[in-house]
Amino acid sequence: MGVEKYPEALEFILHWGEMGTHWGANRSVAQVHALLYLSKKPLDAEAICGALDLARSNVSTALKELQGYGIVRRTHVAGDRRDHFVAETELWEMFMAITAERKKREIDPVIAKLAELKERMAANKDLPAHVRDRIGGMHDFINTLTTWYGQVRGLKKSTLISLMKLGAKVARFIPGGKD
């Protein structure tokens, strides 16, 4: 503990909490994550409550959610019977864990619903063509993105980083990609 007493650390924790609300996370969840990310040693729930001035129930809920995302894990400290928690500090691993969980929670249900609708639309001859085309197009588009995500996710970390650094320059490898 103790990182929250430094102005820069506190500012990071507060900002991360604010940004979390824009990303669909609860402010407390994001603040707990930021505190654990900055902490050099594992923290127990009471220490987190004290550092962030949060209710125990908020901290417990936050810890469960963060563990569900795979970016915080429970650990034990010798001589202490309480559970302690540590955050993933390898940024690439954290990014990949969050991306995988968000895909599972947000994208996969959309794909499943669109596939179901596409199947039902095939049997509904009264459905206007533009509705069929737009829902079918949305399904195809999200399915393409998901397929791409799965392929990219399978690349080595070093390859992914090189690919990201290439940015738009990657288009030069695609026929007609410079246009």
PDB file of C-alpha atoms in Angstrom:
ATOM      1  CA  MET A   1       0.000   0.000   0.000  1.00  0.00           C
ATOM      2  CA  GLY A   2       1.097   3.572   0.168  1.00  0.00           C
ATOM      3  CA  VAL A   3       1.142   4.443  -3.531  1.00  0.00           C
ATOM      4  CA  GLU A   4      -2.037   6.441  -3.118  1.00  0.00           C
ATOM      5  CA  LYS A   5      -0.195   8.969  -0.927  1.00  0.00           C
ATOM      6  CA  TYR A   6       1.800  10.181  -3.937  1.00  0.00           C
ATOM      7  CA  PRO A   7      -0.032  12.880  -5.934  1.00  0.00           C
ATOM      8  CA  GLU A   8       0.796  11.325  -9.302  1.00  0.00           C
ATOM      9  CA  ALA A   9      -0.354   7.887  -8.175  1.00  0.00           C
ATOM     10  CA  LEU A  10      -3.559   9.286  -6.713  1.00  0.00           C
ATOM     11  CA  GLU A  11      -4.189  11.258  -9.886  1.00  0.00           C
ATOM     12  CA  PHE A  12      -3.667   8.093 -11.951  1.00  0.00           C
ATOM     13  CA  ILE A  13      -6.057   6.107  -9.728  1.00  0.00           C
ATOM     14  CA  LEU A  14      -8.737   8.794  -9.929  1.00  0.00           C
ATOM     15  CA  HIS A  15      -8.302   9.241 -13.675  1.00  0.00           C
ATOM     16  CA  TRP A  16      -8.384   5.478 -14.280  1.00  0.00           C
ATOM     17  CA  GLY A  17     -11.618   5.363 -12.296  1.00  0.00           C
ATOM     18  CA  GLU A  18     -13.074   8.150 -14.408  1.00  0.00           C
ATOM     19  CA  MET A  19     -11.962   6.504 -17.646  1.00  0.00           C
ATOM     20  CA  GLY A  20     -13.405   3.207 -16.467  1.00  0.00           C
ATOM     21  CA  THR A  21     -16.868   4.767 -16.475  1.00  0.00           C
ATOM     22  CA  HIS A  22     -16.396   5.666 -20.148  1.00  0.00           C
ATOM     23  CA  TRP A  23     -15.286   2.115 -20.941  1.00  0.00           C
ATOM     24  CA  GLY A  24     -18.329   0.552 -19.285  1.00  0.00           C
ATOM     25  CA  ALA A  25     -16.734  -0.319 -15.948  1.00  0.00           C
ATOM     26  CA  ASN A  26     -17.796   0.890 -12.546  1.00  0.00           C
ATOM     27  CA  ARG A  27     -15.604   3.689 -11.153  1.00  0.00           C
ATOM     28  CA  SER A  28     -14.768   1.639  -8.037  1.00  0.00           C
ATOM     29  CA  VAL A  29     -13.759  -1.357 -10.143  1.00  0.00           C
ATOM     30  CA  ALA A  30     -11.393   0.779 -12.202  1.00  0.00           C
ATOM     31  CA  GLN A  31      -9.936   2.467  -9.102  1.00  0.00           C
ATOM     32  CA  VAL A  32      -9.295  -0.867  -7.393  1.00  0.00           C
ATOM     33  CA  HIS A  33      -7.590  -2.060 -10.554  1.00  0.00           C
ATOM     34  CA  ALA A  34      -5.429   1.077 -10.728  1.00  0.00           C
ATOM     35  CA  LEU A  35      -4.411   0.759  -7.066  1.00  0.00           C
ATOM     36  CA  LEU A  36      -3.448  -2.891  -7.474  1.00  0.00           C
ATOM     37  CA  TYR A  37      -1.639  -2.147 -10.731  1.00  0.00           C
ATOM     38  CA  LEU A  38       0.505   0.481  -8.997  1.00  0.00           C
ATOM     39  CA  SER A  39       1.053  -1.503  -5.804  1.00  0.00           C
ATOM     40  CA  LYS A  40       4.437  -3.183  -5.456  1.00  0.00           C
ATOM     41  CA  LYS A  41       3.055  -5.795  -3.062  1.00  0.00           C
ATOM     42  CA  PRO A  42      -0.196  -7.762  -2.774  1.00  0.00           C
ATOM     43  CA  LEU A  43      -3.026  -5.960  -0.963  1.00  0.00           C
ATOM     44  CA  ASP A  44      -5.842  -7.398   1.125  1.00  0.00           C
ATOM     45  CA  ALA A  45      -9.398  -6.093   0.814  1.00  0.00           C
ATOM     46  CA  GLU A  46      -9.184  -4.009   3.991  1.00  0.00           C
ATOM     47  CA  ALA A  47      -6.067  -2.230   2.747  1.00  0.00           C
ATOM     48  CA  ILE A  48      -7.843  -1.491  -0.527  1.00  0.00           C
ATOM     49  CA  CYS A  49     -10.869  -0.148   1.364  1.00  0.00           C
ATOM     50  CA  GLY A  50      -8.651   2.127   3.419  1.00  0.00           C
ATOM     51  CA  ALA A  51      -6.563   3.362   0.511  1.00  0.00           C
ATOM     52  CA  LEU A  52      -9.545   4.230  -1.666  1.00  0.00           C
ATOM     53  CA  ASP A  53     -12.096   5.045   1.057  1.00  0.00           C
ATOM     54  CA  LEU A  54     -14.510   2.498  -0.409  1.00  0.00           C
ATOM     55  CA  ALA A  55     -17.055   0.273   1.319  1.00  0.00           C
ATOM     56  CA  ARG A  56     -16.064  -3.346   1.784  1.00  0.00           C
ATOM     57  CA  SER A  57     -18.961  -4.484  -0.427  1.00  0.00           C
ATOM     58  CA  ASN A  58     -17.737  -2.266  -3.290  1.00  0.00           C
ATOM     59  CA  VAL A  59     -14.230  -3.643  -2.979  1.00  0.00           C
ATOM     60  CA  SER A  60     -15.463  -7.255  -2.874  1.00  0.00           C
ATOM     61  CA  THR A  61     -17.586  -6.699  -5.969  1.00  0.00           C
ATOM     62  CA  ALA A  62     -14.710  -4.962  -7.744  1.00  0.00           C
ATOM     63  CA  LEU A  63     -12.280  -7.765  -6.929  1.00  0.00           C
ATOM     64  CA  LYS A  64     -14.698 -10.404  -8.245  1.00  0.00           C
ATOM     65  CA  GLU A  65     -15.182  -8.488 -11.483  1.00  0.00           C
ATOM     66  CA  LEU A  66     -11.463  -7.897 -11.960  1.00  0.00           C
ATOM     67  CA  GLN A  67     -10.756 -11.569 -11.346  1.00  0.00           C
ATOM     68  CA  GLY A  68     -13.456 -12.394 -13.900  1.00  0.00           C
ATOM     69  CA  TYR A  69     -11.590 -10.294 -16.439  1.00  0.00           C
ATOM     70  CA  GLY A  70      -8.398 -12.143 -15.580  1.00  0.00           C
ATOM     71  CA  ILE A  71      -6.462  -8.982 -14.724  1.00  0.00           C
ATOM     72  CA  VAL A  72      -6.392  -9.462 -10.943  1.00  0.00           C
ATOM     73  CA  ARG A  73      -5.668 -12.661  -9.092  1.00  0.00           C
ATOM     74  CA  ARG A  74      -5.871 -13.804  -5.500  1.00  0.00           C
ATOM     75  CA  THR A  75      -2.638 -14.673  -3.750  1.00  0.00           C
ATOM     76  CA  HIS A  76      -1.537 -15.566  -0.251  1.00  0.00           C
ATOM     77  CA  VAL A  77       1.049 -13.871   1.887  1.00  0.00           C
ATOM     78  CA  ALA A  78       3.069 -16.014   4.305  1.00  0.00           C
ATOM     79  CA  GLY A  79       1.932 -15.530   7.876  1.00  0.00           C
ATOM     80  CA  ASP A  80      -1.340 -13.826   6.912  1.00  0.00           C
ATOM     81  CA  ARG A  81      -4.583 -15.774   6.608  1.00  0.00           C
ATOM     82  CA  ARG A  82      -6.357 -13.097   4.580  1.00  0.00           C
ATOM     83  CA  ASP A  83      -6.611 -13.201   0.816  1.00  0.00           C
ATOM     84  CA  HIS A  84      -4.427 -10.699  -0.952  1.00  0.00           C
ATOM     85  CA  PHE A  85      -4.702  -9.503  -4.518  1.00  0.00           C
ATOM     86  CA  VAL A  86      -2.293  -8.543  -7.280  1.00  0.00           C
ATOM     87  CA  ALA A  87      -2.916  -7.049 -10.698  1.00  0.00           C
ATOM     88  CA  GLU A  88      -1.447  -8.162 -13.987  1.00  0.00           C
ATOM     89  CA  THR A  89       1.345  -5.681 -14.654  1.00  0.00           C
ATOM     90  CA  GLU A  90       2.413  -6.927 -18.086  1.00  0.00           C
ATOM     91  CA  LEU A  91       0.481  -4.454 -20.233  1.00  0.00           C
ATOM     92  CA  TRP A  92       0.179  -6.692 -23.267  1.00  0.00           C
ATOM     93  CA  GLU A  93      -1.236  -9.553 -21.176  1.00  0.00           C
ATOM     94  CA  MET A  94      -3.656  -7.155 -19.474  1.00  0.00           C
ATOM     95  CA  PHE A  95      -4.813  -5.786 -22.832  1.00  0.00           C
ATOM     96  CA  MET A  96      -5.328  -9.261 -24.276  1.00  0.00           C
ATOM     97  CA  ALA A  97      -7.247 -10.459 -21.197  1.00  0.00           C
ATOM     98  CA  ILE A  98      -9.557  -7.437 -21.269  1.00  0.00           C
ATOM     99  CA  THR A  99     -10.091  -7.771 -25.012  1.00  0.00           C
ATOM    100  CA  ALA A 100     -10.945 -11.474 -24.747  1.00  0.00           C
ATOM    101  CA  GLU A 101     -13.405 -10.895 -21.909  1.00  0.00           C
ATOM    102  CA  ARG A 102     -15.074  -7.939 -23.637  1.00  0.00           C
ATOM    103  CA  LYS A 103     -15.441 -10.034 -26.803  1.00  0.00           C
ATOM    104  CA  LYS A 104     -17.015 -12.844 -24.801  1.00  0.00           C
ATOM    105  CA  ARG A 105     -19.414 -10.510 -22.957  1.00  0.00           C
ATOM    106  CA  GLU A 106     -20.267  -8.038 -25.703  1.00  0.00           C
ATOM    107  CA  ILE A 107     -19.495  -9.320 -29.195  1.00  0.00           C
ATOM    108  CA  ASP A 108     -20.268 -13.034 -28.956  1.00  0.00           C
ATOM    109  CA  PRO A 109     -23.915 -12.457 -27.864  1.00  0.00           C
ATOM    110  CA  VAL A 110     -24.387 -10.033 -30.784  1.00  0.00           C
ATOM    111  CA  ILE A 111     -23.022 -12.574 -33.260  1.00  0.00           C
ATOM    112  CA  ALA A 112     -25.264 -15.278 -31.823  1.00  0.00           C
ATOM    113  CA  LYS A 113     -28.354 -13.053 -32.078  1.00  0.00           C
ATOM    114  CA  LEU A 114     -27.516 -11.934 -35.618  1.00  0.00           C
ATOM    115  CA  ALA A 115     -26.958 -15.557 -36.701  1.00  0.00           C
ATOM    116  CA  GLU A 116     -30.325 -16.513 -35.199  1.00  0.00           C
ATOM    117  CA  LEU A 117     -32.032 -13.599 -36.974  1.00  0.00           C
ATOM    118  CA  LYS A 118     -30.328 -14.436 -40.268  1.00  0.00           C
ATOM    119  CA  GLU A 119     -31.621 -17.999 -40.019  1.00  0.00           C
ATOM    120  CA  ARG A 120     -35.160 -16.843 -39.164  1.00  0.00           C
ATOM    121  CA  MET A 121     -35.106 -14.262 -41.942  1.00  0.00           C
ATOM    122  CA  ALA A 122     -34.447 -16.976 -44.516  1.00  0.00           C
ATOM    123  CA  ALA A 123     -37.868 -18.430 -43.724  1.00  0.00           C
ATOM    124  CA  ASN A 124     -39.715 -15.090 -43.652  1.00  0.00           C
ATOM    125  CA  LYS A 125     -40.574 -14.206 -47.239  1.00  0.00           C
ATOM    126  CA  ASP A 126     -42.542 -11.112 -46.130  1.00  0.00           C
ATOM    127  CA  LEU A 127     -39.496  -9.417 -44.660  1.00  0.00           C
ATOM    128  CA  PRO A 128     -38.402  -6.385 -46.707  1.00  0.00           C
ATOM    129  CA  ALA A 129     -35.185  -7.020 -48.639  1.00  0.00           C
ATOM    130  CA  HIS A 130     -33.404  -4.017 -47.115  1.00  0.00           C
ATOM    131  CA  VAL A 131     -33.981  -5.367 -43.578  1.00  0.00           C
ATOM    132  CA  ARG A 132     -32.649  -8.782 -44.600  1.00  0.00           C
ATOM    133  CA  ASP A 133     -29.635  -7.149 -46.300  1.00  0.00           C
ATOM    134  CA  ARG A 134     -28.791  -4.872 -43.410  1.00  0.00           C
ATOM    135  CA  ILE A 135     -29.048  -7.505 -40.683  1.00  0.00           C
ATOM    136  CA  GLY A 136     -27.197  -9.998 -42.897  1.00  0.00           C
ATOM    137  CA  GLY A 137     -24.550  -7.380 -43.666  1.00  0.00           C
ATOM    138  CA  MET A 138     -24.124  -6.595 -39.975  1.00  0.00           C
ATOM    139  CA  HIS A 139     -23.715 -10.309 -39.211  1.00  0.00           C
ATOM    140  CA  ASP A 140     -21.135 -10.739 -41.984  1.00  0.00           C
ATOM    141  CA  PHE A 141     -19.224  -7.624 -40.893  1.00  0.00           C
ATOM    142  CA  ILE A 142     -19.014  -8.561 -37.207  1.00  0.00           C
ATOM    143  CA  ASN A 143     -18.210 -12.154 -38.129  1.00  0.00           C
ATOM    144  CA  THR A 144     -15.328 -10.923 -40.323  1.00  0.00           C
ATOM    145  CA  LEU A 145     -14.004  -8.771 -37.479  1.00  0.00           C
ATOM    146  CA  THR A 146     -14.255 -11.690 -35.072  1.00  0.00           C
ATOM    147  CA  THR A 147     -12.452 -14.015 -37.471  1.00  0.00           C
ATOM    148  CA  TRP A 148      -9.708 -11.406 -37.907  1.00  0.00           C
ATOM    149  CA  TYR A 149      -9.485 -10.967 -34.124  1.00  0.00           C
ATOM    150  CA  GLY A 150      -9.050 -14.734 -33.658  1.00  0.00           C
ATOM    151  CA  GLN A 151      -6.301 -14.866 -36.265  1.00  0.00           C
ATOM    152  CA  VAL A 152      -4.473 -11.843 -34.871  1.00  0.00           C
ATOM    153  CA  ARG A 153      -4.809 -13.131 -31.316  1.00  0.00           C
ATOM    154  CA  GLY A 154      -2.949 -16.266 -32.366  1.00  0.00           C
ATOM    155  CA  LEU A 155       0.130 -14.329 -33.465  1.00  0.00           C
ATOM    156  CA  LYS A 156       3.210 -14.078 -31.279  1.00  0.00           C
ATOM    157  CA  LYS A 157       3.413 -10.964 -29.116  1.00  0.00           C
ATOM    158  CA  SER A 158       6.490  -9.698 -30.984  1.00  0.00           C
ATOM    159  CA  THR A 159       4.689 -10.103 -34.321  1.00  0.00           C
ATOM    160  CA  LEU A 160       1.636  -8.261 -33.038  1.00  0.00           C
ATOM    161  CA  ILE A 161       3.742  -5.395 -31.754  1.00  0.00           C
ATOM    162  CA  SER A 162       5.563  -5.141 -35.097  1.00  0.00           C
ATOM    163  CA  LEU A 163       2.215  -5.182 -36.895  1.00  0.00           C
ATOM    164  CA  MET A 164       0.875  -2.408 -34.657  1.00  0.00           C
ATOM    165  CA  LYS A 165       3.977  -0.293 -35.235  1.00  0.00           C
ATOM    166  CA  LEU A 166       3.534  -0.652 -38.988  1.00  0.00           C
ATOM    167  CA  GLY A 167       0.141   1.027 -38.727  1.00  0.00           C
ATOM    168  CA  ALA A 168      -1.202   2.113 -42.089  1.00  0.00           C
ATOM    169  CA  LYS A 169       2.101   1.154 -43.747  1.00  0.00           C
ATOM    170  CA  VAL A 170       0.844  -2.448 -43.745  1.00  0.00           C
ATOM    171  CA  ALA A 171      -1.403  -1.462 -46.670  1.00  0.00           C
ATOM    172  CA  ARG A 172       1.615  -1.426 -49.005  1.00  0.00           C
ATOM    173  CA  PHE A 173       1.652  -5.250 -48.770  1.00  0.00           C
ATOM    174  CA  ILE A 174      -1.897  -5.492 -50.146  1.00  0.00           C
ATOM    175  CA  PRO A 175      -2.466  -5.109 -53.901  1.00  0.00           C
ATOM    176  CA  GLY A 176      -4.151  -1.736 -54.391  1.00  0.00           C
ATOM    177  CA  GLY A 177      -3.752  -1.011 -50.668  1.00  0.00           C
ATOM    178  CA  LYS A 178      -2.025   2.335 -51.119  1.00  0.00           C
ATOM    179  CA  ASP A 179      -5.077   3.891 -52.805  1.00  0.00           C
TER     180      ASP A 179
END
